[in-house]
Structures are given as C-alpha cells and as structure tokens.
Amino acid sequence: MYNGELIEKTKGFMDPEEGERLFQLALDASSRGACLEIGSYCGKSALYMGPACRARNGILYSIDHHRGNEEQQPGEFYHDPDLVDPRTGKMDTLFFFRTALSDAGLEDTVVPLVGGSAHIARFWTTPLSLVFIDGGHTFAAAYTDYVSWFSHVQPGGFLVVHDIFEKPEDGGQAPWYVYETAKKSGLFEELPRTKTLGVLRRYHPGELPRDLPS
C-alpha cells in the first residue's frame, strides 16, 4: 500500500481519488509488464504507482526533464519559488523527486529518466502495460507525449491521461484533445473516468471494432 502521509506532504497536484485509481491501475498493469509515467514533478504520482509496481515485482519508469512545465515557470500561476535552483535560477525538481523515492523506499522500483519525453521515446523498444500522460499541458507538449508513446502500450494495457476537462472554462484543453484523439483512433476502449483522470485500455487484436475511424 502507498504511504498517505508522505504523499500528502509531497508537492504536486494529484487528487487523492485519482491517485487511488492510479494505484489500482498500476497494481493490475504491473503484473503484465513495465509501467511508465510522463511528468514526475516532485513524485506524488510515483508515490501512488510505485508501491503498486513493487507489490507485483514490477517497475515504473518516470520521465521528466525536471525544469518544470510551462505553467510552473516564474510569473506563471503554478510557479513554486522553493523549486528554483539558486545556482542557476532555473526550476529543478529532480532532488525533490529523488528524496520522495528514497523516503518511500522506492529507489529499486521507480527508475527516473531525466530528459524530454520525445527524445527518450526515439529508441524505446520495451512494451508497456501502462502509460500515464501528465507532462506539459500545451497542445504541442501533450500531443507530442501521446504520439511518442501510445504505440508502446501493449494489448490489454492502459493509456491514462490526467487533467482532462471537457469545457474550456474548467481547465486547459490539451489533455482533453489527446484523450479524444486516442478514443477516435479505434485502438482503445474507454473505461470509467475518475474526476479528471481519463482511462483507456488498448484492445487486443481480436477485439478491435469493425468500424475504425477513417
């Protein structure tokens, strides 16, 4: 089980109900293969998924350049000055992420991959049982994460997208666009959502719908 007290004091934006759903999905998926998240930040989502992977003797890869997304830069709404490296003046969340993994005893389960999502995906060959997209929220960033990684989700695996809002007045539209694009691909079955957490399961070849989108 995950450490709720540690999660609560870890910086991040994961709703507890959404985190619980991530835990359950990772518990299911990690028995079939590796899991991967895009957007580590300070480790809150990894503190949900990591213990699930550990319970199944699995692994969670966690991708982030650790310089903060567009909304976390100085002057932006989600900027946290505590996360600025005083030596460089740049955001740097890697230390906080590694500290969270150490405190949770997850350093043998969660593997940090430091760099851009698309760059890491270029030569990736390992099938994945779960891909969680929660990185940059511009259209370019979110769509790049999707096109870079959706094909690596193995049949029966999950594609999970965070912060999906159907109405612009409720939140940014990039994750919603990615979610809808994945649905329209005909490769994924939509499962029940948990708040802003959209969950899709990749069809097995024999399950593919007859009428695929053109």
Short mmCIF file of C-alpha atoms in Angstrom, two decimals:
data_model
loop_
_atom_site.label_atom_id
_atom_site.label_comp_id
_atom_site.label_asym_id
_atom_site.label_seq_id
_atom_site.Cartn_x
_atom_site.Cartn_y
_atom_site.Cartn_z
CA MET A 1 0.00 0.00 0.00
CA TYR A 2 1.11 3.58 -0.51
CA ASN A 3 2.12 6.00 2.26
CA GLY A 4 -0.68 8.57 2.51
CA GLU A 5 1.17 10.77 4.98
CA LEU A 6 4.21 11.00 2.73
CA ILE A 7 2.04 11.70 -0.33
CA GLU A 8 0.23 14.50 1.49
CA LYS A 9 3.45 16.36 2.28
CA THR A 10 4.91 15.85 -1.22
CA LYS A 11 4.47 18.76 -3.62
CA GLY A 12 2.15 18.04 -6.52
CA PHE A 13 -1.34 18.24 -7.97
CA MET A 14 -2.75 14.71 -7.75
CA ASP A 15 -6.22 14.40 -6.22
CA PRO A 16 -6.40 11.52 -3.70
CA GLU A 17 -9.24 9.77 -5.55
CA GLU A 18 -7.31 9.99 -8.79
CA GLY A 19 -4.21 8.74 -7.01
CA GLU A 20 -6.10 5.74 -5.64
CA ARG A 21 -7.26 4.94 -9.19
CA LEU A 22 -3.66 5.17 -10.42
CA PHE A 23 -2.62 2.77 -7.68
CA GLN A 24 -5.27 0.24 -8.70
CA LEU A 25 -4.45 0.54 -12.40
CA ALA A 26 -0.72 0.10 -11.73
CA LEU A 27 -1.45 -2.88 -9.47
CA ASP A 28 -3.29 -4.51 -12.37
CA ALA A 29 -0.89 -3.46 -15.12
CA SER A 30 2.45 -4.12 -13.44
CA SER A 31 1.82 -7.85 -13.26
CA ARG A 32 1.94 -7.88 -17.10
CA GLY A 33 4.80 -5.52 -17.85
CA ALA A 34 6.56 -2.24 -17.14
CA CYS A 35 4.67 0.98 -16.39
CA LEU A 36 5.70 4.48 -17.44
CA GLU A 37 4.68 7.98 -16.41
CA ILE A 38 5.40 11.25 -18.20
CA GLY A 39 5.67 14.09 -15.72
CA SER A 40 7.42 13.14 -12.47
CA TYR A 41 7.49 16.62 -10.87
CA CYS A 42 8.24 16.01 -7.16
CA GLY A 43 6.99 12.43 -7.10
CA LYS A 44 3.38 12.49 -5.90
CA SER A 45 2.00 10.26 -8.67
CA ALA A 46 5.01 7.92 -8.40
CA LEU A 47 4.23 7.50 -4.70
CA TYR A 48 0.86 6.05 -5.74
CA MET A 49 2.01 3.90 -8.65
CA GLY A 50 5.40 2.84 -7.29
CA PRO A 51 4.09 0.77 -4.36
CA ALA A 52 1.68 -0.98 -6.72
CA CYS A 53 4.54 -1.91 -9.04
CA ARG A 54 6.66 -3.02 -6.09
CA ALA A 55 3.86 -5.30 -4.88
CA ARG A 56 3.92 -7.09 -8.25
CA ASN A 57 7.73 -7.11 -8.50
CA GLY A 58 7.31 -4.67 -11.39
CA ILE A 59 8.91 -1.40 -12.44
CA LEU A 60 7.83 2.18 -13.07
CA TYR A 61 9.80 4.38 -15.45
CA SER A 62 9.29 8.08 -14.73
CA ILE A 63 10.13 10.69 -17.37
CA ASP A 64 10.73 14.37 -16.67
CA HIS A 65 13.32 16.99 -17.66
CA HIS A 66 12.73 18.40 -14.16
CA ARG A 67 12.76 22.02 -15.36
CA GLY A 68 9.02 22.47 -14.79
CA ASN A 69 6.30 22.72 -17.40
CA GLU A 70 5.01 25.92 -18.95
CA GLU A 71 2.63 26.69 -16.08
CA GLN A 72 5.36 26.33 -13.46
CA GLN A 73 7.82 28.91 -14.73
CA PRO A 74 8.44 32.23 -12.87
CA GLY A 75 5.43 34.50 -13.15
CA GLU A 76 3.04 31.68 -14.01
CA PHE A 77 0.13 30.53 -11.84
CA TYR A 78 1.67 27.24 -10.64
CA HIS A 79 5.17 28.57 -10.02
CA ASP A 80 6.75 27.45 -6.74
CA PRO A 81 9.86 29.50 -5.86
CA ASP A 82 11.00 26.76 -3.47
CA LEU A 83 11.74 24.61 -6.53
CA VAL A 84 14.16 27.08 -8.14
CA ASP A 85 17.84 26.15 -8.03
CA PRO A 86 19.54 29.29 -6.62
CA ARG A 87 22.74 28.47 -8.53
CA THR A 88 21.08 28.53 -11.95
CA GLY A 89 17.81 30.40 -11.38
CA LYS A 90 16.01 27.52 -13.13
CA MET A 91 13.36 25.14 -11.91
CA ASP A 92 14.87 21.85 -10.74
CA THR A 93 12.60 19.23 -9.20
CA LEU A 94 14.94 16.24 -9.51
CA PHE A 95 16.27 16.50 -5.95
CA PHE A 96 12.73 16.60 -4.54
CA PHE A 97 11.69 13.65 -6.70
CA ARG A 98 14.63 11.51 -5.63
CA THR A 99 14.07 12.43 -2.00
CA ALA A 100 10.45 11.29 -2.23
CA LEU A 101 11.51 7.97 -3.76
CA SER A 102 14.11 7.46 -1.03
CA ASP A 103 11.64 8.27 1.75
CA ALA A 104 9.15 5.80 0.28
CA GLY A 105 11.72 3.05 -0.24
CA LEU A 106 11.04 3.04 -3.99
CA GLU A 107 14.52 3.54 -5.40
CA ASP A 108 14.64 -0.08 -6.62
CA THR A 109 11.19 0.15 -8.21
CA VAL A 110 10.92 3.62 -9.78
CA VAL A 111 13.52 4.48 -12.42
CA PRO A 112 13.94 8.23 -13.14
CA LEU A 113 14.52 9.04 -16.80
CA VAL A 114 15.77 12.63 -16.98
CA GLY A 115 15.09 14.25 -20.34
CA GLY A 116 12.40 15.15 -22.83
CA SER A 117 9.65 12.64 -23.49
CA ALA A 118 10.09 12.58 -27.26
CA HIS A 119 13.86 12.19 -27.05
CA ILE A 120 13.61 9.22 -24.70
CA ALA A 121 10.91 7.62 -26.89
CA ARG A 122 13.06 7.69 -30.06
CA PHE A 123 14.79 4.36 -29.42
CA TRP A 124 12.37 2.87 -26.89
CA THR A 125 11.55 -0.79 -27.57
CA THR A 126 10.05 -2.13 -24.31
CA PRO A 127 6.29 -2.83 -24.42
CA LEU A 128 4.42 -1.04 -21.64
CA SER A 129 1.44 -2.18 -19.62
CA LEU A 130 0.54 1.39 -18.59
CA VAL A 131 1.43 4.85 -19.92
CA PHE A 132 0.38 7.82 -17.79
CA ILE A 133 0.48 11.21 -19.57
CA ASP A 134 0.80 14.11 -17.15
CA GLY A 135 3.56 16.30 -18.55
CA GLY A 136 3.34 19.68 -20.29
CA HIS A 137 -0.19 20.95 -20.89
CA THR A 138 0.31 22.93 -24.08
CA PHE A 139 -1.17 21.31 -27.19
CA ALA A 140 2.32 20.72 -28.59
CA ALA A 141 3.65 19.11 -25.41
CA ALA A 142 0.62 16.91 -24.67
CA TYR A 143 0.22 15.76 -28.27
CA THR A 144 3.93 15.01 -28.58
CA ASP A 145 3.73 12.85 -25.45
CA TYR A 146 0.78 10.99 -26.94
CA VAL A 147 2.24 10.32 -30.40
CA SER A 148 5.60 9.37 -28.87
CA TRP A 149 4.20 6.72 -26.53
CA PHE A 150 0.74 5.40 -27.43
CA SER A 151 2.13 2.72 -29.76
CA HIS A 152 4.18 1.26 -26.91
CA VAL A 153 1.05 0.37 -24.91
CA GLN A 154 0.68 -3.38 -25.22
CA PRO A 155 -2.70 -5.04 -25.89
CA GLY A 156 -4.70 -5.01 -22.66
CA GLY A 157 -2.55 -2.18 -21.31
CA PHE A 158 -3.75 1.23 -20.14
CA LEU A 159 -3.31 4.71 -21.55
CA VAL A 160 -4.13 7.21 -18.79
CA VAL A 161 -4.42 10.97 -19.26
CA HIS A 162 -4.57 13.48 -16.39
CA ASP A 163 -6.33 16.86 -16.23
CA ILE A 164 -8.97 16.28 -18.88
CA PHE A 165 -11.64 18.95 -18.96
CA GLU A 166 -14.46 18.91 -21.50
CA LYS A 167 -15.24 22.61 -21.06
CA PRO A 168 -12.59 25.32 -21.57
CA GLU A 169 -13.90 27.25 -18.59
CA ASP A 170 -13.00 24.31 -16.35
CA GLY A 171 -9.40 23.89 -17.47
CA GLY A 172 -6.89 23.58 -20.30
CA GLN A 173 -7.98 21.66 -23.39
CA ALA A 174 -4.75 19.96 -24.47
CA PRO A 175 -5.17 16.79 -22.33
CA TRP A 176 -8.83 16.57 -23.43
CA TYR A 177 -7.75 16.79 -27.08
CA VAL A 178 -5.20 14.00 -26.55
CA TYR A 179 -7.79 11.86 -24.81
CA GLU A 180 -10.33 12.34 -27.60
CA THR A 181 -7.67 11.65 -30.24
CA ALA A 182 -6.82 8.35 -28.57
CA LYS A 183 -10.50 7.39 -28.39
CA LYS A 184 -11.03 8.19 -32.09
CA SER A 185 -8.01 6.10 -33.09
CA GLY A 186 -10.07 2.94 -32.64
CA LEU A 187 -7.23 1.33 -30.70
CA PHE A 188 -8.57 1.94 -27.21
CA GLU A 189 -11.65 1.12 -25.17
CA GLU A 190 -12.86 3.88 -22.85
CA LEU A 191 -13.12 2.87 -19.19
CA PRO A 192 -14.81 4.85 -16.39
CA ARG A 193 -13.10 8.12 -15.53
CA THR A 194 -12.08 9.26 -12.04
CA LYS A 195 -12.58 13.02 -11.85
CA THR A 196 -10.07 14.43 -14.38
CA LEU A 197 -8.31 11.10 -14.87
CA GLY A 198 -9.21 9.53 -18.21
CA VAL A 199 -8.55 5.80 -18.59
CA LEU A 200 -8.35 3.85 -21.86
CA ARG A 201 -7.50 0.19 -22.40
CA ARG A 202 -5.80 -0.96 -25.59
CA TYR A 203 -7.81 -3.55 -27.47
CA HIS A 204 -6.39 -6.98 -28.15
CA PRO A 205 -6.27 -7.66 -31.94
CA GLY A 206 -9.38 -9.82 -31.84
CA GLU A 207 -11.34 -7.10 -30.00
CA LEU A 208 -10.76 -4.27 -32.50
CA PRO A 209 -14.01 -2.55 -33.53
CA ARG A 210 -15.17 -3.36 -37.04
CA ASP A 211 -15.77 0.25 -37.98
CA LEU A 212 -12.48 2.00 -37.36
CA PRO A 213 -12.32 5.77 -37.89
CA SER A 214 -11.19 6.81 -41.34
#
